[in-house]
Coordinates of C-alpha atoms in Angstrom, one line a residue:
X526 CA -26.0 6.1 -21.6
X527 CA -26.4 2.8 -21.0
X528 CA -25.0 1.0 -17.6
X529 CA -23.3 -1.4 -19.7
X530 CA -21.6 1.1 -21.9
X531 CA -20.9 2.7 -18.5
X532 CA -19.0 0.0 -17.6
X533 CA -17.0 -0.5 -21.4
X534 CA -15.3 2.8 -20.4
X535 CA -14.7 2.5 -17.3
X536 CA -12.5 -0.9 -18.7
X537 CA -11.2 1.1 -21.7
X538 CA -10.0 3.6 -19.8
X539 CA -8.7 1.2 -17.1
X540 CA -6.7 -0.4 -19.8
X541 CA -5.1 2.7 -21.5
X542 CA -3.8 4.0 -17.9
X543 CA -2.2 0.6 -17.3
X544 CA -0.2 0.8 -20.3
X545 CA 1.6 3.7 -18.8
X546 CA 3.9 3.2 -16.1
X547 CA 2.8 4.8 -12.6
X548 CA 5.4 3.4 -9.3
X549 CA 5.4 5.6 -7.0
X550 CA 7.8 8.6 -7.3
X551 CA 7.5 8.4 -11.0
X552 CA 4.5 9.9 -12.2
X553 CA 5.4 12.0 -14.6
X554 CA 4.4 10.3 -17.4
X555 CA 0.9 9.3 -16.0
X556 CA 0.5 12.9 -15.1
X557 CA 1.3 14.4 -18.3
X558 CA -1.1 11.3 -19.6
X559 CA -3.8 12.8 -17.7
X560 CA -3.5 16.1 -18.3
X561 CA -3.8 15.4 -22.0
X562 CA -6.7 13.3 -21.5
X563 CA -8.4 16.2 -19.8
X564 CA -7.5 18.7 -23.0
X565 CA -8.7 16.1 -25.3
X566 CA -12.0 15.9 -23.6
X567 CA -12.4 20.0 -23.2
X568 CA -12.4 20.3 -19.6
X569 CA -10.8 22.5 -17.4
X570 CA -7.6 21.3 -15.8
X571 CA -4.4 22.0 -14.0
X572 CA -1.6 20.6 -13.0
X573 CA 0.3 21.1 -9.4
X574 CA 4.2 21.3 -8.4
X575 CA 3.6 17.6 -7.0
X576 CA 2.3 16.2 -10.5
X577 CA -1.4 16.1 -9.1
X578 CA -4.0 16.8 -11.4
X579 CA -7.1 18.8 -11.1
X580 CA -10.0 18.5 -13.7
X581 CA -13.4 20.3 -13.4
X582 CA -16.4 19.2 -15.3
X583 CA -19.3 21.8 -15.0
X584 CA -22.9 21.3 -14.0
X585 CA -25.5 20.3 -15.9
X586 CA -28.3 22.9 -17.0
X587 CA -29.9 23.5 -13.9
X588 CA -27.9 22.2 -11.2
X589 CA -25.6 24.9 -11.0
X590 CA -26.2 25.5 -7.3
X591 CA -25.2 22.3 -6.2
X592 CA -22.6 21.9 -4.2
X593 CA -19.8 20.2 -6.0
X594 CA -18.8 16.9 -5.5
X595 CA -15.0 16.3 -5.3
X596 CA -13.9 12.5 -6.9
X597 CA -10.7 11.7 -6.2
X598 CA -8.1 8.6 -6.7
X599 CA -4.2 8.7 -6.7
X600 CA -2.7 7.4 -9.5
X601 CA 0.3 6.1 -8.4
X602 CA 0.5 1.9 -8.3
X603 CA 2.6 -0.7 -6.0
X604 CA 4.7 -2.0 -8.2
X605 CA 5.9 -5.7 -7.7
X606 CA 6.2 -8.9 -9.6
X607 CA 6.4 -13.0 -9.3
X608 CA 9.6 -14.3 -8.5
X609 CA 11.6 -14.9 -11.6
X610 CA 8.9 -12.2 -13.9
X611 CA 11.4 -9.9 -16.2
X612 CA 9.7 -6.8 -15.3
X613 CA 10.9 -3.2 -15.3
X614 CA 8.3 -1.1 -13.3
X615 CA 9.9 2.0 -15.1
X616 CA 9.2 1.1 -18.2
X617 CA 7.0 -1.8 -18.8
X618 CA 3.2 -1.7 -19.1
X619 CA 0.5 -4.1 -17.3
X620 CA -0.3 -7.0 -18.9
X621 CA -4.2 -7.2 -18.0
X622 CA -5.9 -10.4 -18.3
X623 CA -9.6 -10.0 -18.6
X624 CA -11.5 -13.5 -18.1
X625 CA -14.8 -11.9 -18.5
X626 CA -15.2 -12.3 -14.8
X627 CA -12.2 -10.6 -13.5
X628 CA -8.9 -8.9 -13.9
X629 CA -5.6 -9.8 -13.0
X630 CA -1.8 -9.3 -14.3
X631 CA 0.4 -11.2 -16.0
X632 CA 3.0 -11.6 -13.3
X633 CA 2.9 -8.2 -11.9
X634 CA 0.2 -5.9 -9.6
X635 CA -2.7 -5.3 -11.1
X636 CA -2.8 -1.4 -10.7
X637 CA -6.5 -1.2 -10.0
X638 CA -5.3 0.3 -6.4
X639 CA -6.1 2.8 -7.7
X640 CA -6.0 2.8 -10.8
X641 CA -9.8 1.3 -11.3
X642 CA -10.5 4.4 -8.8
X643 CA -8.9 6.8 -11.8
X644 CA -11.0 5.2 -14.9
X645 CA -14.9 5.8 -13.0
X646 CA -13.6 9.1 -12.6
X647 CA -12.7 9.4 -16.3
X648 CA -15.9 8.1 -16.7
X649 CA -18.0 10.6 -15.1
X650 CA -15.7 13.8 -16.3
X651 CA -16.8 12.4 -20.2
X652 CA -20.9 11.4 -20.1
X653 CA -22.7 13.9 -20.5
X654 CA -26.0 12.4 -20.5
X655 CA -25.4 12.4 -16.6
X656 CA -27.0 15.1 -14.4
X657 CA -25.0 16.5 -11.7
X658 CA -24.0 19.5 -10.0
X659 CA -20.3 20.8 -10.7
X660 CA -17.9 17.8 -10.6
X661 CA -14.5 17.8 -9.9
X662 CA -11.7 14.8 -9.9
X663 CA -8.6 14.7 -8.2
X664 CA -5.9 12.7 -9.3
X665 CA -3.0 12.3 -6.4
X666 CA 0.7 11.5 -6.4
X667 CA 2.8 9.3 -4.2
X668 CA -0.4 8.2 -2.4
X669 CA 1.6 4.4 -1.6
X670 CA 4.3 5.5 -0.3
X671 CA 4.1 9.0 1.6
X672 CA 0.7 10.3 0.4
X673 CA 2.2 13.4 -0.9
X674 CA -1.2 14.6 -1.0
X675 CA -0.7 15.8 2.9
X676 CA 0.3 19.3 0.9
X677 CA -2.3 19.2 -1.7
X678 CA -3.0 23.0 -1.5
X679 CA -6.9 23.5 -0.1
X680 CA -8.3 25.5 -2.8
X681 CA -8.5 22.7 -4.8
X682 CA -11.1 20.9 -1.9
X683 CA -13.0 23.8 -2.2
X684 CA -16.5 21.4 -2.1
X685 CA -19.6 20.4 -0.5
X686 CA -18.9 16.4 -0.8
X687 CA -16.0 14.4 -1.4
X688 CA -15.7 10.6 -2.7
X689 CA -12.2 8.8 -2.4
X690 CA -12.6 5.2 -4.6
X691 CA -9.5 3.6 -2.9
X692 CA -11.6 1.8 -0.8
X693 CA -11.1 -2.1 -1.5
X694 CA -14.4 -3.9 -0.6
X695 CA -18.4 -3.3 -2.3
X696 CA -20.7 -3.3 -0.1
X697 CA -18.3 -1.2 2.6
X698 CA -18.1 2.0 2.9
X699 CA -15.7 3.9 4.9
X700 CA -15.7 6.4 7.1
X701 CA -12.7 7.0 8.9
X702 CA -9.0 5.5 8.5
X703 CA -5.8 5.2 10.7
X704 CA -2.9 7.5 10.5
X705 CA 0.5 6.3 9.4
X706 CA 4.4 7.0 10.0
X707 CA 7.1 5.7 8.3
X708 CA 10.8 5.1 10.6
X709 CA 13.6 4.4 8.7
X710 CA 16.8 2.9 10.4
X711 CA 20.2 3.1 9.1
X712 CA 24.0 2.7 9.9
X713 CA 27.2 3.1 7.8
X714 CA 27.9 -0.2 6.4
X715 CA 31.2 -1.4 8.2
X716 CA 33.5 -4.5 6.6
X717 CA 35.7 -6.7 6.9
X718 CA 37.7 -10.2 6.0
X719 CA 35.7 -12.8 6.8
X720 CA 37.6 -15.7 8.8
X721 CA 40.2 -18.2 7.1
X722 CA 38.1 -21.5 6.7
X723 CA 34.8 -20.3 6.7
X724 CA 31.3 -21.8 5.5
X725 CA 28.8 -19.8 3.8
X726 CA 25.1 -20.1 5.0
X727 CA 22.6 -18.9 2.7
X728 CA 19.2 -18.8 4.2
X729 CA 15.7 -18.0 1.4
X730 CA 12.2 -17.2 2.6
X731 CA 9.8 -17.2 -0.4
X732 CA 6.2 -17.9 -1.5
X733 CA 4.8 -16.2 1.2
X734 CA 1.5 -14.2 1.0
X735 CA 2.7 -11.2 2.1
X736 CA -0.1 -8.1 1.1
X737 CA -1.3 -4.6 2.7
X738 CA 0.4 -3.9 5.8
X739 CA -2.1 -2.4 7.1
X740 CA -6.1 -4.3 5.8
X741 CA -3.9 -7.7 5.8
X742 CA -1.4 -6.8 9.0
X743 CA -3.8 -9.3 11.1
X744 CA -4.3 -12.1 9.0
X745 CA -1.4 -14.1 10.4
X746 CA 0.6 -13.7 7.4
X747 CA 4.2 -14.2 7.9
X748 CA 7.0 -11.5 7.3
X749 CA 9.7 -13.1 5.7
X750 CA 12.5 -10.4 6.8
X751 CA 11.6 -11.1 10.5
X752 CA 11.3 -14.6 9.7
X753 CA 14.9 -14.4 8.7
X754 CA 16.2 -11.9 11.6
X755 CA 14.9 -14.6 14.2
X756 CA 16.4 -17.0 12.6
X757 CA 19.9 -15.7 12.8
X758 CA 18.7 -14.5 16.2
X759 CA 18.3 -18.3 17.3
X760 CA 21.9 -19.0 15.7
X761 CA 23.4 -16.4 17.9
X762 CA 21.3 -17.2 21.0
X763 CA 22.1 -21.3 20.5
X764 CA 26.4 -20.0 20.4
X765 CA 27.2 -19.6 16.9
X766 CA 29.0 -16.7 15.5
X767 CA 28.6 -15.7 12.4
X768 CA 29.5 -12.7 10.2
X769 CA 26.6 -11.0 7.7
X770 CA 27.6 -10.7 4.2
X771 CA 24.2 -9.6 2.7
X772 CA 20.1 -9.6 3.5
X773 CA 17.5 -8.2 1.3
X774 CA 13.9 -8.5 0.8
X775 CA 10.5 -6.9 0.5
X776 CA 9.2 -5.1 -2.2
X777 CA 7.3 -2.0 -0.5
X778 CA 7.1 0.0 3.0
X779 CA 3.7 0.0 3.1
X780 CA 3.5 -4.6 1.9
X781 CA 4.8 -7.4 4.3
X782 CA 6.8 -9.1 3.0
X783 CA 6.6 -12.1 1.0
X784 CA 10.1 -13.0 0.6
X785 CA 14.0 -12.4 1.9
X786 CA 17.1 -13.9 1.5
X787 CA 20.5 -13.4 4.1
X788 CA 23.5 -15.2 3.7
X789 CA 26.3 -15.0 6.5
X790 CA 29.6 -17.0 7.1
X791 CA 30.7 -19.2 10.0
X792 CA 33.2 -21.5 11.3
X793 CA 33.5 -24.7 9.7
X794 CA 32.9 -25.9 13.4
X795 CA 29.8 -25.0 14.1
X796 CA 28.0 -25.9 11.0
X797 CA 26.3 -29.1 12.4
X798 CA 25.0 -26.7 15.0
X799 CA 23.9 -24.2 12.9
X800 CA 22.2 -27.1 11.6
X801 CA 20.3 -28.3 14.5
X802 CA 18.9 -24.5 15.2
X803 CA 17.4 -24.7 11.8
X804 CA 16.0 -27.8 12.0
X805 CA 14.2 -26.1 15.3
X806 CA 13.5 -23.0 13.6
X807 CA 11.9 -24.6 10.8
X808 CA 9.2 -26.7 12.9
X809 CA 8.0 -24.0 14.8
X810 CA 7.7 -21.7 11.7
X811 CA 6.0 -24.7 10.1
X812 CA 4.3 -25.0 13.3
X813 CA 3.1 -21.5 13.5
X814 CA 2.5 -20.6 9.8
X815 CA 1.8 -23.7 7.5
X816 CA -1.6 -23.7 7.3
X817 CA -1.9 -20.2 6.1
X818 CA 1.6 -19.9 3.8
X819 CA 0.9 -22.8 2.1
X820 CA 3.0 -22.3 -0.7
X821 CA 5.9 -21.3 1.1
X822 CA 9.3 -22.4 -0.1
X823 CA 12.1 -22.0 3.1
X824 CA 15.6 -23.4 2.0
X825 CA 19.5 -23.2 3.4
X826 CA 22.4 -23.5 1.6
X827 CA 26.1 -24.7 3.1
X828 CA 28.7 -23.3 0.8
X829 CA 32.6 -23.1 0.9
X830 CA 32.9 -20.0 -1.1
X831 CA 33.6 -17.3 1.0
X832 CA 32.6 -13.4 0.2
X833 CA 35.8 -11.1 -0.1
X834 CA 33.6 -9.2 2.7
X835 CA 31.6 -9.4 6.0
X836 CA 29.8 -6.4 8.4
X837 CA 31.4 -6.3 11.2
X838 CA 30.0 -8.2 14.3
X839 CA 29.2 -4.8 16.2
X840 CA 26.8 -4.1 12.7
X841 CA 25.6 -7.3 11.8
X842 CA 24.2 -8.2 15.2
X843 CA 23.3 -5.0 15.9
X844 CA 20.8 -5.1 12.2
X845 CA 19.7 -8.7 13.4
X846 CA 18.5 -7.9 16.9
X847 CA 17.1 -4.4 15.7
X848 CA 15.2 -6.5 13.0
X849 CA 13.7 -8.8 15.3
X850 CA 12.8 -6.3 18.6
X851 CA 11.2 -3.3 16.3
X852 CA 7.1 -3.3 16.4
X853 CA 6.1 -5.4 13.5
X854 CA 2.7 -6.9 13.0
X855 CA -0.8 -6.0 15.7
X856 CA 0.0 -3.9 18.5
X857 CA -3.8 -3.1 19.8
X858 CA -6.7 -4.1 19.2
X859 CA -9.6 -1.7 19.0
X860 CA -11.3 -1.9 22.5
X861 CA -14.6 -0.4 20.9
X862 CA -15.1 -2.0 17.5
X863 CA -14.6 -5.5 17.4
X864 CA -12.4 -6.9 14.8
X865 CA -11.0 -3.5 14.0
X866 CA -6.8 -3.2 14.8
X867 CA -6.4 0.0 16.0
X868 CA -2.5 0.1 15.8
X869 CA 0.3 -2.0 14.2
X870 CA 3.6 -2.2 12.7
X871 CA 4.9 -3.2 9.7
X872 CA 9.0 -4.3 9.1
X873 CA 8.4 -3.8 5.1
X874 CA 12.4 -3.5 3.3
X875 CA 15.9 -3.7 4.2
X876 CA 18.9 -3.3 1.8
X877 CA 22.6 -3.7 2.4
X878 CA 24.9 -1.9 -0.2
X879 CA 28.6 -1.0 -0.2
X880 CA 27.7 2.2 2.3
X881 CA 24.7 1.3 4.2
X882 CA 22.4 -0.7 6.0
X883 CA 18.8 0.8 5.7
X884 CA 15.1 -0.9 6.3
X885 CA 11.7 0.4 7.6
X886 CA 8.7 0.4 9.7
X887 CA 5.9 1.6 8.8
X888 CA 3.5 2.1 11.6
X889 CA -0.7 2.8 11.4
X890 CA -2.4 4.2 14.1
X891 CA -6.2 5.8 14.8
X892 CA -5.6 6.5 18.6
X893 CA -2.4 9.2 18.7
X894 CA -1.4 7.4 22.1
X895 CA -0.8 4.3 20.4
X896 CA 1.0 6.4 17.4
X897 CA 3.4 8.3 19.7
X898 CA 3.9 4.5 22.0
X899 CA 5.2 2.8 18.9
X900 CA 7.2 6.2 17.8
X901 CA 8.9 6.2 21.3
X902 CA 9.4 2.3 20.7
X903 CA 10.9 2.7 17.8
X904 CA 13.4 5.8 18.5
X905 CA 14.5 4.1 21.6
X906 CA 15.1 0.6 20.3
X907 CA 17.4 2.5 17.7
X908 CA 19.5 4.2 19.9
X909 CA 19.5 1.1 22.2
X910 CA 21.9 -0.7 18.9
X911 CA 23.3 2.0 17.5
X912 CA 21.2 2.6 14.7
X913 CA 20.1 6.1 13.1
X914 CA 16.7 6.5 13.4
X915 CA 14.3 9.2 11.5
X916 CA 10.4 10.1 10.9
X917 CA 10.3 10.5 7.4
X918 CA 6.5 12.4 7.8
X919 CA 3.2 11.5 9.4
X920 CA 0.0 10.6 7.6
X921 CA -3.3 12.3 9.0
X922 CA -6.2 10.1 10.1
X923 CA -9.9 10.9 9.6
X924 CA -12.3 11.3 12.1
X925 CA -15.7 10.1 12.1
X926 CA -18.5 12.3 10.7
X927 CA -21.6 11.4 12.6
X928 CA -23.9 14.2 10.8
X929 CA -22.5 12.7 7.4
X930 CA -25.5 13.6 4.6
X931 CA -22.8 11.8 2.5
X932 CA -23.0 8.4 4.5
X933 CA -26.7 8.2 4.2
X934 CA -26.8 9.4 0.2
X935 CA -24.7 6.7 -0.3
X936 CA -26.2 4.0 1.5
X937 CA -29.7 4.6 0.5
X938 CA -28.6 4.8 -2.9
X939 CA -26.7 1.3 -2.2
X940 CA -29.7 0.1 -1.3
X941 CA -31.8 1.0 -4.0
X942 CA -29.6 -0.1 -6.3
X943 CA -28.1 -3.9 -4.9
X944 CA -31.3 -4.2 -2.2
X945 CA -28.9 -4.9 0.6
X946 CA -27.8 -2.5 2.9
X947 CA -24.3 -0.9 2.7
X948 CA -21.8 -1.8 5.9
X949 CA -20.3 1.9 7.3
X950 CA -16.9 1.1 9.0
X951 CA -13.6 2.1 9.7
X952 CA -10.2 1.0 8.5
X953 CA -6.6 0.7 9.8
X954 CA -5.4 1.6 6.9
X955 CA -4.5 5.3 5.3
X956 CA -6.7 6.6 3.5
X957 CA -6.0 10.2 1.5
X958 CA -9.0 11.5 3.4
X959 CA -7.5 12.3 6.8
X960 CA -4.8 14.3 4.4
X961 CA -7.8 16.5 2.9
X962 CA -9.8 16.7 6.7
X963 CA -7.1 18.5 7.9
X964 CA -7.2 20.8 4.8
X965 CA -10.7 21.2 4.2
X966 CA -12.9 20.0 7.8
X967 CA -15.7 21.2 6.1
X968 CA -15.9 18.2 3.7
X969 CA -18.9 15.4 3.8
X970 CA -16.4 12.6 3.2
X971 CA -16.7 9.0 2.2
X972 CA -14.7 6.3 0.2
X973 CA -16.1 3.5 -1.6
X974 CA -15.1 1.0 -4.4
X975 CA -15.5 -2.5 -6.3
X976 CA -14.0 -5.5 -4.4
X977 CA -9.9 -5.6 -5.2
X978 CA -8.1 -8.7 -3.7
X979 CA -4.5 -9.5 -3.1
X980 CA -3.8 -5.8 -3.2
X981 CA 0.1 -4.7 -3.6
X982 CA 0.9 -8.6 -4.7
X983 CA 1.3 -10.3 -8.3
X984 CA -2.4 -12.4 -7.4
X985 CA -4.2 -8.9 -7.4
X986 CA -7.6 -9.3 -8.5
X987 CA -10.9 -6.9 -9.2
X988 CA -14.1 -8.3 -9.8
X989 CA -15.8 -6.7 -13.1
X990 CA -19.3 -7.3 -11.8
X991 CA -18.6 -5.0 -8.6
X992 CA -16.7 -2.5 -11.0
X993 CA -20.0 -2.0 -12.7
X994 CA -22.0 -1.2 -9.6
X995 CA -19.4 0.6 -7.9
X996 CA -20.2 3.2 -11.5
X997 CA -23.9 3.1 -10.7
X998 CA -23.4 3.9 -7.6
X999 CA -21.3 6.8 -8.0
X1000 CA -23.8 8.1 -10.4
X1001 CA -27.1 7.5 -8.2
X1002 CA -24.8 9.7 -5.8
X1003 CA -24.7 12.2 -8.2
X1004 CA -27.9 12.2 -9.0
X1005 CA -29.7 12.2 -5.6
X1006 CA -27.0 15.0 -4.8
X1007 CA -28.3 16.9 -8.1
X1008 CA -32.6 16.9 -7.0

């Protein structure tokens, strides 16, 4: 088969999968989707009691001794859209807009994390003009927001070599990634009247970059729900009282941010106050973030219509100063790979309903020191205002392999093919490879994959060109695996 034809179905099948909706925790559909797809194409398949799927291809004539190489993706998507987009994640299909150079959404993610990761497998699992040892793809569930596939169960890793394409950059290759836990904070949502005479002050962060919490968390993009948090902080600090009445924002645990919106009451009194502390708050954030959220829209609105309710001071205080003392953005650096963070934090959504008051951290380690320092952070800073605080699970990290045969197949074969040489390195970031080292430490690991930008945001892009030799490189894998 032809490279170019190669790359036709990788883009076909790229385009069939985003028709079918995939957000996290709802992949039934894409599931059942893939499990047909497997049937139609007569390969042997199974599905798990986590909606994974399984699909084995066997080897070609002659290469059944070769030890099988395990594909994998997870085909669950962040699901978020442009302010104002109608767009029901539940329901409603991707738009993809392909220019010939790239593709992009109309007004919503992209899916190609991962989804670009499930259509090369697709594509190996149906051309048989390829040869290869025994071939195998996994296709994971719930990999943005938990990585469900921590319980994957190990028979199905039963392989010489394994290839995760979630990686977001050709020319990289990976090799080991940070762990991950996610802390949730709550408390029972407590009312009451707001004052007689009161102002209502609605503050709006928007426009902002926002993007992967953990590849973007040191690019010095703003988090809007902090942004807001300090804000109020600064109103409190400079003597105003106010009373919350609601604060929302962010789309995803695992995405800073890109826009919020609080509105609280206050004395008629102290609005020109109130006032003056914005003014200040808005030239430092200026200050500090204009000339990298340049699009950023940051607006307050004085009204005289009070809510029929507030939180209580005791909550609302207690949310705002929680908010804006929890880890959130780098906390080390890695001392032995420049560049590399080696842990952060990442303040990613808060909701306020009738009952509760919820939001979440979502903290990335590769160093379990750091891990449990931000854990103990965390736990105590809860108990310090009276919040609830829990570890909804932890996310493995993978070690380095320095006897990797895996590494140097691939990067010889990256060579050969682009005649520059592949870049092995690290990322603080999880990757569903520290789930299947603990399972299977046996496994020659990698992950690789064609350049995706603006991951988990409506500007996600992936580049066609790096698409197609991201598919030759996975076969030249194969192949050099296969002699």
């Amino acid at each position: 088969m032809s490279k170019d034809k190669a790359l036709d179905i990788v883009l076909s099948e790229f385009l069939e999968l985003a028709k079918v909706p995939r957000p996290s925790h709802h992949e039934e559909r894409v599931s059942e989707y893939l499990f047909q797809w497997a049937k139609n194409h007569g390969l042997a398949v199974e599905k798990d009691n986590m909606n994974e799927i399984i699909i084995d291809k066997p080897a070609s004539p002659g290469c059944e001794n070769v030890p099988r190489v395990i594909f994998q993706a997870h085909m669950d998507m962040v699901c978020v859209c442009e302010e104002g987009v109608t767009y029901d994640p539940m329901n409603d299909p991707i738009k993809v807009i392909n220019d010939g150079v790239t593709l992009t959404a109309d007004g919503t993610s992209l899916g190609a994390d991962d989804g670009i990761g499930v259509a090369m497998c697709l594509y190996l699992l149906q051309d048989d003009t390829l040869r290869h040892g025994p071939i195998r793809a996994i296709f994971t569930t719930n990999e943005e927001d938990g990585m469900d596939s921590i319980a994957i169960d190990p028979k199905y890793l039963d392989g010489g070599y394994l290839v995760n394409l979630d990686w977001e950059t050709l020319g990289s290759l990976c090799n080991s990634c940070a762990g991950g836990d996610f802390f949730n904070y709550s408390h029972k949502a407590e009312w009451e009247k707001p004052i007689v005479g009161c102002k209502t002050l609605t503050i709006s962060l928007s426009g902002l970059l926002g993007g992967h919490s953990g590849v973007g968390i040191n690019k010095g993009h703003a988090n809007a729900l902090v942004s807001i948090a300090t804000l109020l902080a600064m109103l409190r600090q400079g003597g105003v009282s106010y009373r919350v009445a609601s604060f929302s924002g962010g789309q995803a645990k695992n995405a800073i941010p890109a826009f919020g919106t609080a509105t609280i009451v206050l004395s008629a009194t102290e609005e020109d106050r109130a006032k003056a502390i914005i003014e200040t708050f808005r030239a430092e954030f200026v200050e500090a973030f204009g000339n990298i959220e340049s699009d950023m829209v940051f607006t307050t609105t004085f009204g005289d219509t009070a809510p029929d309710r507030v939180l209580t001071g005791e909550v609302g205080y207690g949310m705002v100063g929680l908010m804006t003392t929890v880890p959130n953005n780098v906390h080390t650096m890695s001392p032995f790979i420049d560049g590399l963070v080696e842990s952060s934090a990442n303040l990613g959504v808060v909701s306020l309903d009738e009952d509760m008051v919820r939001f979440t951290v979502f903290a990335r380690s590769s160093v379990a020191y750091q891990a449990t320092q931000i854990g103990v952070i965390c736990s105590a800073l809860a108990n310090s205002f009276g919040f609830t605080f829990d570890s909804e699970g932890h996310v493995p990290g993978w070690a380095v392999n320095p006897n990797s045969k895996l590494t140097h197949i691939a990067c010889e074969a990256y060579k050969h093919l682009t005649g520059t040489d592949m870049i092995v390195e690290p990322v603080h970031a999880g990757v569903e490879c520290g789930a299947f080292a603990e399972k299977n430490p046996h496994l020659d690991m990698i992950s690789v994959g064609p350049t995706l930008l603006d991951v988990h945001t409506p500007n996600e892009t992936c580049k066609i060109e790096d698409v197609k030799i991201t598919t030759e490189l996975l076969i030249e894998i194969l192949e050099r695996i296969a002699k």
